[in-house]
Coordinates of C-alpha atoms in Angstrom, one line a residue:
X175 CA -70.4 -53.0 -22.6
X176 CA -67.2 -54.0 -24.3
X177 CA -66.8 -57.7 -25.7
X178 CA -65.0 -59.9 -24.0
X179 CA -62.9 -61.7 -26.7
X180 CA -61.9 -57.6 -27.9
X181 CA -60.7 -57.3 -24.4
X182 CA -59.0 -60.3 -24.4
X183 CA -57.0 -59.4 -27.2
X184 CA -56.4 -55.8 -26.0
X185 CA -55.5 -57.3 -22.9
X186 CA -52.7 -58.8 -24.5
X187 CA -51.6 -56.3 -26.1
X188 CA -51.1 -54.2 -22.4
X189 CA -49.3 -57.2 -21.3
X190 CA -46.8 -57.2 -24.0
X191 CA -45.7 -53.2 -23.3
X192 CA -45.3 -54.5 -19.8
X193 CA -43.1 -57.3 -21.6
X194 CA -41.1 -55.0 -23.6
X195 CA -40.8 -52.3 -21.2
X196 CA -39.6 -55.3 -18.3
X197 CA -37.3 -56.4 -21.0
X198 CA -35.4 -53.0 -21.0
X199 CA -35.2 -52.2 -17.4
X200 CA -32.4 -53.7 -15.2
X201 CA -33.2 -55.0 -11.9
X202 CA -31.9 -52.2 -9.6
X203 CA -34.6 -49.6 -12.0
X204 CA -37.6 -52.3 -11.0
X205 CA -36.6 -51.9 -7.0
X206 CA -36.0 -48.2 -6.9
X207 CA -38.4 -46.6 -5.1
X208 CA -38.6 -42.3 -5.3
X209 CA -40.0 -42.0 -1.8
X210 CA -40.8 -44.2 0.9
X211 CA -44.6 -44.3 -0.2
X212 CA -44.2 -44.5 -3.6
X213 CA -44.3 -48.0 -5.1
X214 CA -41.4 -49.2 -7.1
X215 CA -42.3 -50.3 -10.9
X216 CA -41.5 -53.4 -9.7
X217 CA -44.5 -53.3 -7.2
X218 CA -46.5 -51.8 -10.1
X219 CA -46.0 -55.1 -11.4
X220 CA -46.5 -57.8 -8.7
X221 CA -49.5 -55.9 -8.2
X222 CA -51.1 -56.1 -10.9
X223 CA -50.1 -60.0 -11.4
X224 CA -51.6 -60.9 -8.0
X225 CA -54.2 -58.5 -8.3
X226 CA -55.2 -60.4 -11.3
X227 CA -54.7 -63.7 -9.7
X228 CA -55.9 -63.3 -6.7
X229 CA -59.0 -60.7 -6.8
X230 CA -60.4 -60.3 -9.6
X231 CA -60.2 -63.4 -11.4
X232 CA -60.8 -65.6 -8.5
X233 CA -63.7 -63.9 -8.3
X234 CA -65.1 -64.4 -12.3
X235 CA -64.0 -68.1 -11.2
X236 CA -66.6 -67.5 -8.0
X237 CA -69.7 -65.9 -10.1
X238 CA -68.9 -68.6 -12.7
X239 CA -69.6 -71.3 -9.8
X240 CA -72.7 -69.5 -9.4
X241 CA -72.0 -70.7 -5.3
X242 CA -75.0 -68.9 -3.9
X243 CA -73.0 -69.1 -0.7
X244 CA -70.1 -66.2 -1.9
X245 CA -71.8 -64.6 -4.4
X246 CA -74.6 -61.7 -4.4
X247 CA -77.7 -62.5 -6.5
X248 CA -79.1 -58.9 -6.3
X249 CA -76.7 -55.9 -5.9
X250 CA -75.8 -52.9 -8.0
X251 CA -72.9 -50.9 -9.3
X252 CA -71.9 -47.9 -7.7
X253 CA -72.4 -44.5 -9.4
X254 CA -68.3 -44.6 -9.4
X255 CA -69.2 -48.3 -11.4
X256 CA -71.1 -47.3 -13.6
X257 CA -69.3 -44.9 -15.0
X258 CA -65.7 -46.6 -15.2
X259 CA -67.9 -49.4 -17.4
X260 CA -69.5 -46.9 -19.5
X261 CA -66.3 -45.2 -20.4
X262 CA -64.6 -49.1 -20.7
X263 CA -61.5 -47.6 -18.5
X264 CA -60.8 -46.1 -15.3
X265 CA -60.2 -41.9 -15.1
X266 CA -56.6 -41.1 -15.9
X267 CA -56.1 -40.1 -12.0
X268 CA -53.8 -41.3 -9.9
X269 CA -55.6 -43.6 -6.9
X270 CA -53.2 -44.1 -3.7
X271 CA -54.1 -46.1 -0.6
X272 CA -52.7 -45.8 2.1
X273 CA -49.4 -48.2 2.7
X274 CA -50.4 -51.3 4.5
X275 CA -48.7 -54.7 4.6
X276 CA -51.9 -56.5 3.2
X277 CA -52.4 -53.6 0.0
X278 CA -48.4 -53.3 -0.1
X279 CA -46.8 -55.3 -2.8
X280 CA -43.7 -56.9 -2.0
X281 CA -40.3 -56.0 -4.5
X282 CA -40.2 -59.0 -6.9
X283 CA -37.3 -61.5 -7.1
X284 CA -36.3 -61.3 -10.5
X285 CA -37.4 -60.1 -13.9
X286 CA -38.1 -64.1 -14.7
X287 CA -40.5 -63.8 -11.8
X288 CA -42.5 -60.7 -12.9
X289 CA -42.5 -62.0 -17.1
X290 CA -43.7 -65.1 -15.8
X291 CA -46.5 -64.2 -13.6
X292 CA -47.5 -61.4 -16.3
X293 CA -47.3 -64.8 -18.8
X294 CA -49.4 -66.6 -16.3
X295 CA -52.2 -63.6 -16.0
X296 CA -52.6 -63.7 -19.6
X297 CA -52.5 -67.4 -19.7
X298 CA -55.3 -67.5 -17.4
X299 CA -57.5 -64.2 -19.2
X300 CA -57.1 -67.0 -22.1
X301 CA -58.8 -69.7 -20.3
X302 CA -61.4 -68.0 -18.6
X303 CA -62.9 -66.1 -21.7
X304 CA -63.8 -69.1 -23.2
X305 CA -66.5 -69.8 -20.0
X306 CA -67.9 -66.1 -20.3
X307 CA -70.3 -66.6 -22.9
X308 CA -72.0 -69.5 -20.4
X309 CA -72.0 -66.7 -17.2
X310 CA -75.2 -65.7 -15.7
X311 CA -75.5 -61.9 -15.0
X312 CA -77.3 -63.0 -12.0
X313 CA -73.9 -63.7 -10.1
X314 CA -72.3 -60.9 -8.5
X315 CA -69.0 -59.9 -6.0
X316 CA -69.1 -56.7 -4.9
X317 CA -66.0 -54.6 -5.5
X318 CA -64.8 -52.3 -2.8
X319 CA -65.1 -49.2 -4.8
X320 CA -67.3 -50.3 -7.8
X321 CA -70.0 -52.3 -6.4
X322 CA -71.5 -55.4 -7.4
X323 CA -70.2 -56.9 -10.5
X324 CA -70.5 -59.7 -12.6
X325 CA -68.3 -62.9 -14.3
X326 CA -68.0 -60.5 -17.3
X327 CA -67.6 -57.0 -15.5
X328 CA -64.7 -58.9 -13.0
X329 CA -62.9 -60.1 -16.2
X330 CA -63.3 -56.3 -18.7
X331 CA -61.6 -54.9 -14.7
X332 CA -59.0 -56.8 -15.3
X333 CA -57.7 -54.9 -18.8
X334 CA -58.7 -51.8 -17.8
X335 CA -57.2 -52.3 -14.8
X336 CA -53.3 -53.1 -16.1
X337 CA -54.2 -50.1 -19.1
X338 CA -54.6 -47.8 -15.9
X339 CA -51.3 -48.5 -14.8
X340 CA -49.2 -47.9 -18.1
X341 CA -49.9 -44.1 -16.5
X342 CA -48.4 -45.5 -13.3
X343 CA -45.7 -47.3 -15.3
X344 CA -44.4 -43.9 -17.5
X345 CA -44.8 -41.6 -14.6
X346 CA -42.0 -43.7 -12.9
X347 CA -40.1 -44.7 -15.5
X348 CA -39.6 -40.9 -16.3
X349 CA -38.1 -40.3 -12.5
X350 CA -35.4 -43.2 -13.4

């Protein structure tokens, strides 16, 4: 399994093609949507801020705890798991769900909004790295698709998570 602090840094370096790539898009490109159920890159975006935010560091913040109470003390990785970990990154297909208002990102605000929450993500990766090293292995969330995974595994999903979407980000950024 990769090392945290190398992801950390790769990590960053994702973060600042989204940067760049933000940087040289005007707003009406982030809102434009090809088709009513595909996500606009500014979706792309929110989601993989509050994705971030929300899911799966929340949840390194939660095995961390060690809270008995939300956390799985047993529990394994799917076979799906096991093998996104063992290659360090998700296949390069594309994984829809289906449109839903709690899975649906909202169309950001501004480009301030999605720099700053993309700041903020990174911000946060920076803070919580520092804790891994402490994390017992012990302290589990499952993951919806993955299975059960720990402080660590939560925190490598998040970079391999916004490295997935650069596909997501150049397939629609070609239909502009």
């Amino acid at each position: 399994m990769r090392n945290t602090a190398e992801a950390l840094h790769e990590f960053e370096t994702t973060v600042d093609r989204y940067l760049i790539k933000l940087d040289n898009l005007e707003m009406e490109q982030l809102l434009r949507k090809t088709d009513e159920d595909e996500w606009s890159i500014g979706q792309m975006y929110m989601h993989l801020i509050q994705s971030a935010q929300f899911m799966q560091l929340n949840n390194v913040d939660q095995c961390l705890a060690g809270n008995e109470a939300t956390v799985v003390v047993s529990g394994i990785k799917t076979e799906q798991g096991r093998e996104v970990f063992e290659l360090g990154s998700f296949p390069p297909v594309r994984i829809r769900v289906p449109a839903s208002p709690q899975y649906t990102p909202q169309q950001p605000e501004s480009k301030e909004q999605l720099a700053e929450g993309l700041r903020s993500v990174v911000e946060r990766m920076k803070r919580t790295e520092s804790a891994l090293s402490q994390a017992s292995e012990a302290y589990k969330i499952p993951h919806p698709r993955l299975g059960a995974l720990n402080a660590k595994e939560w925190f490598l999903l998040v970079e391999m998570h916004y490295r997935h979407h650069l596909l997501q980000l150049d397939r629609l950024s070609q239909l502009l």
